[in-house]
Amino acid sequence: MSKIGKILPVALKTLFTKPSTEAYPYVKKLVEDDFRGKLEFNCDVCIGCNICTRVCPAKAITIEKVEGEEKKFKAIVHLDRCIYCAQCVDSCPKKALKTTQAFELAGFETGNMTVEV
């Protein structure tokens, strides 16, 4: 059988099937409950132990003390480095970090990829 004879049935079959892709961003994708998206930080709970910074394989998170406030910390996350493994979330003894369902984090400049959460 010639190549066209082999290709033609497959081409006709796929011509009338529904596409497997979605028209993102026009069709919003539903995210699972256990999706590991952008980090959320609760500064009121953080004790500044820096366990999250030590366990992060990508070195994407740092914890800094807030100037002028005692026992208050802020988290700085480098989204361009983060691999969304949630090791920092799992290791936090006070559960100050959690993952959200936010996944639209693309940017045009690497300077915009460092955020304070």
PDB file of C-alpha atoms in Angstrom:
ATOM      1  CA  MET A   1       0.000   0.000   0.000  1.00  0.00           C
ATOM      2  CA  SER A   2       1.324   3.450  -0.846  1.00  0.00           C
ATOM      3  CA  LYS A   3       2.036   6.126   1.733  1.00  0.00           C
ATOM      4  CA  ILE A   4      -1.046   8.109   0.730  1.00  0.00           C
ATOM      5  CA  GLY A   5      -3.181   4.998   1.167  1.00  0.00           C
ATOM      6  CA  LYS A   6      -1.913   4.676   4.747  1.00  0.00           C
ATOM      7  CA  ILE A   7      -2.191   8.370   5.611  1.00  0.00           C
ATOM      8  CA  LEU A   8      -5.619   9.079   4.106  1.00  0.00           C
ATOM      9  CA  PRO A   9      -7.736   7.023   6.581  1.00  0.00           C
ATOM     10  CA  VAL A  10      -5.918   8.564   9.548  1.00  0.00           C
ATOM     11  CA  ALA A  11      -6.311  12.077   8.134  1.00  0.00           C
ATOM     12  CA  LEU A  12     -10.031  11.594   7.524  1.00  0.00           C
ATOM     13  CA  LYS A  13     -10.532  10.132  10.999  1.00  0.00           C
ATOM     14  CA  THR A  14      -8.784  13.024  12.763  1.00  0.00           C
ATOM     15  CA  LEU A  15     -10.488  15.611  10.590  1.00  0.00           C
ATOM     16  CA  PHE A  16     -13.792  15.080  12.393  1.00  0.00           C
ATOM     17  CA  THR A  17     -12.556  14.546  15.962  1.00  0.00           C
ATOM     18  CA  LYS A  18     -12.646  17.149  18.702  1.00  0.00           C
ATOM     19  CA  PRO A  19      -9.271  18.843  19.337  1.00  0.00           C
ATOM     20  CA  SER A  20      -7.433  17.749  22.471  1.00  0.00           C
ATOM     21  CA  THR A  21      -6.258  21.263  23.299  1.00  0.00           C
ATOM     22  CA  GLU A  22      -8.232  24.133  24.794  1.00  0.00           C
ATOM     23  CA  ALA A  23      -8.372  27.729  23.607  1.00  0.00           C
ATOM     24  CA  TYR A  24      -6.502  29.146  26.603  1.00  0.00           C
ATOM     25  CA  PRO A  25      -6.865  31.947  27.846  1.00  0.00           C
ATOM     26  CA  TYR A  26     -10.367  32.173  26.391  1.00  0.00           C
ATOM     27  CA  VAL A  27     -11.396  28.906  28.038  1.00  0.00           C
ATOM     28  CA  LYS A  28     -10.283  28.943  31.674  1.00  0.00           C
ATOM     29  CA  LYS A  29      -8.792  25.713  32.963  1.00  0.00           C
ATOM     30  CA  LEU A  30     -10.109  24.405  36.266  1.00  0.00           C
ATOM     31  CA  VAL A  31      -7.308  23.759  38.715  1.00  0.00           C
ATOM     32  CA  GLU A  32      -7.237  20.757  41.041  1.00  0.00           C
ATOM     33  CA  ASP A  33      -7.473  21.304  44.801  1.00  0.00           C
ATOM     34  CA  ASP A  34      -3.959  19.983  45.418  1.00  0.00           C
ATOM     35  CA  PHE A  35      -2.372  22.142  42.688  1.00  0.00           C
ATOM     36  CA  ARG A  36       0.934  23.723  43.743  1.00  0.00           C
ATOM     37  CA  GLY A  37       0.821  27.297  42.466  1.00  0.00           C
ATOM     38  CA  LYS A  38       2.134  30.625  43.720  1.00  0.00           C
ATOM     39  CA  LEU A  39       3.153  30.758  47.374  1.00  0.00           C
ATOM     40  CA  GLU A  40       1.156  32.608  50.001  1.00  0.00           C
ATOM     41  CA  PHE A  41       2.905  33.805  53.161  1.00  0.00           C
ATOM     42  CA  ASN A  42       1.341  34.583  56.548  1.00  0.00           C
ATOM     43  CA  CYS A  43       3.725  37.031  58.225  1.00  0.00           C
ATOM     44  CA  ASP A  44       1.794  36.938  61.500  1.00  0.00           C
ATOM     45  CA  VAL A  45       2.614  33.255  62.008  1.00  0.00           C
ATOM     46  CA  CYS A  46       6.233  33.155  60.764  1.00  0.00           C
ATOM     47  CA  ILE A  47       8.892  32.806  63.474  1.00  0.00           C
ATOM     48  CA  GLY A  48      11.860  33.437  61.155  1.00  0.00           C
ATOM     49  CA  CYS A  49      13.453  30.011  61.561  1.00  0.00           C
ATOM     50  CA  ASN A  50      14.556  29.946  57.875  1.00  0.00           C
ATOM     51  CA  ILE A  51      13.887  26.223  57.514  1.00  0.00           C
ATOM     52  CA  CYS A  52      12.050  26.992  54.275  1.00  0.00           C
ATOM     53  CA  THR A  53      15.127  28.679  52.802  1.00  0.00           C
ATOM     54  CA  ARG A  54      17.354  25.753  53.737  1.00  0.00           C
ATOM     55  CA  VAL A  55      15.141  23.029  52.257  1.00  0.00           C
ATOM     56  CA  CYS A  56      14.388  24.847  48.982  1.00  0.00           C
ATOM     57  CA  PRO A  57      16.293  22.962  46.250  1.00  0.00           C
ATOM     58  CA  ALA A  58      16.121  25.961  43.900  1.00  0.00           C
ATOM     59  CA  LYS A  59      17.118  28.561  46.528  1.00  0.00           C
ATOM     60  CA  ALA A  60      14.042  30.518  45.491  1.00  0.00           C
ATOM     61  CA  ILE A  61      12.841  31.807  48.869  1.00  0.00           C
ATOM     62  CA  THR A  62      14.399  34.059  51.485  1.00  0.00           C
ATOM     63  CA  ILE A  63      12.978  35.264  54.780  1.00  0.00           C
ATOM     64  CA  GLU A  64      13.894  38.769  55.920  1.00  0.00           C
ATOM     65  CA  LYS A  65      13.075  40.706  59.055  1.00  0.00           C
ATOM     66  CA  VAL A  66      10.735  43.672  58.568  1.00  0.00           C
ATOM     67  CA  GLU A  67      12.503  46.891  59.543  1.00  0.00           C
ATOM     68  CA  GLY A  68      11.094  48.662  62.574  1.00  0.00           C
ATOM     69  CA  GLU A  69       8.972  45.732  63.704  1.00  0.00           C
ATOM     70  CA  GLU A  70      10.041  43.100  66.160  1.00  0.00           C
ATOM     71  CA  LYS A  71       9.199  39.459  65.399  1.00  0.00           C
ATOM     72  CA  LYS A  72       7.795  40.349  61.973  1.00  0.00           C
ATOM     73  CA  PHE A  73       9.166  38.725  58.818  1.00  0.00           C
ATOM     74  CA  LYS A  74       8.574  38.890  55.065  1.00  0.00           C
ATOM     75  CA  ALA A  75       9.178  36.270  52.410  1.00  0.00           C
ATOM     76  CA  ILE A  76      10.837  37.089  49.099  1.00  0.00           C
ATOM     77  CA  VAL A  77      10.204  34.523  46.365  1.00  0.00           C
ATOM     78  CA  HIS A  78      12.090  34.350  43.072  1.00  0.00           C
ATOM     79  CA  LEU A  79       9.408  33.018  40.733  1.00  0.00           C
ATOM     80  CA  ASP A  80      11.966  32.501  37.973  1.00  0.00           C
ATOM     81  CA  ARG A  81      13.832  30.028  40.195  1.00  0.00           C
ATOM     82  CA  CYS A  82      10.928  28.355  41.998  1.00  0.00           C
ATOM     83  CA  ILE A  83      10.132  24.818  40.842  1.00  0.00           C
ATOM     84  CA  TYR A  84       6.864  24.680  42.820  1.00  0.00           C
ATOM     85  CA  CYS A  85       7.863  21.566  44.726  1.00  0.00           C
ATOM     86  CA  ALA A  86       6.283  22.848  47.986  1.00  0.00           C
ATOM     87  CA  GLN A  87       9.210  21.655  50.122  1.00  0.00           C
ATOM     88  CA  CYS A  88       9.094  25.006  51.923  1.00  0.00           C
ATOM     89  CA  VAL A  89       5.398  24.551  52.682  1.00  0.00           C
ATOM     90  CA  ASP A  90       5.874  21.025  54.016  1.00  0.00           C
ATOM     91  CA  SER A  91       8.844  21.986  56.204  1.00  0.00           C
ATOM     92  CA  CYS A  92       7.380  25.112  57.852  1.00  0.00           C
ATOM     93  CA  PRO A  93       6.710  24.280  61.527  1.00  0.00           C
ATOM     94  CA  LYS A  94       4.129  27.076  61.902  1.00  0.00           C
ATOM     95  CA  LYS A  95       2.457  26.585  58.482  1.00  0.00           C
ATOM     96  CA  ALA A  96       3.216  30.194  57.514  1.00  0.00           C
ATOM     97  CA  LEU A  97       3.552  29.182  53.851  1.00  0.00           C
ATOM     98  CA  LYS A  98       0.942  27.599  51.633  1.00  0.00           C
ATOM     99  CA  THR A  99       0.449  27.101  47.928  1.00  0.00           C
ATOM    100  CA  THR A 100      -2.387  28.742  46.039  1.00  0.00           C
ATOM    101  CA  GLN A 101      -4.088  27.884  42.775  1.00  0.00           C
ATOM    102  CA  ALA A 102      -2.596  30.912  40.984  1.00  0.00           C
ATOM    103  CA  PHE A 103      -0.630  29.750  37.961  1.00  0.00           C
ATOM    104  CA  GLU A 104      -0.615  32.737  35.595  1.00  0.00           C
ATOM    105  CA  LEU A 105       2.772  34.034  36.687  1.00  0.00           C
ATOM    106  CA  ALA A 106       4.501  34.736  33.379  1.00  0.00           C
ATOM    107  CA  GLY A 107       6.395  37.976  32.917  1.00  0.00           C
ATOM    108  CA  PHE A 108       8.462  39.798  30.333  1.00  0.00           C
ATOM    109  CA  GLU A 109      11.392  40.815  32.539  1.00  0.00           C
ATOM    110  CA  THR A 110      13.283  38.826  35.148  1.00  0.00           C
ATOM    111  CA  GLY A 111      13.167  41.817  37.500  1.00  0.00           C
ATOM    112  CA  ASN A 112       9.422  41.343  37.784  1.00  0.00           C
ATOM    113  CA  MET A 113       9.853  37.713  38.801  1.00  0.00           C
ATOM    114  CA  THR A 114      11.019  38.515  42.342  1.00  0.00           C
ATOM    115  CA  VAL A 115       8.002  39.135  44.557  1.00  0.00           C
ATOM    116  CA  GLU A 116       7.394  39.786  48.206  1.00  0.00           C
ATOM    117  CA  VAL A 117       4.628  37.526  49.430  1.00  0.00           C
TER     118      VAL A 117
END
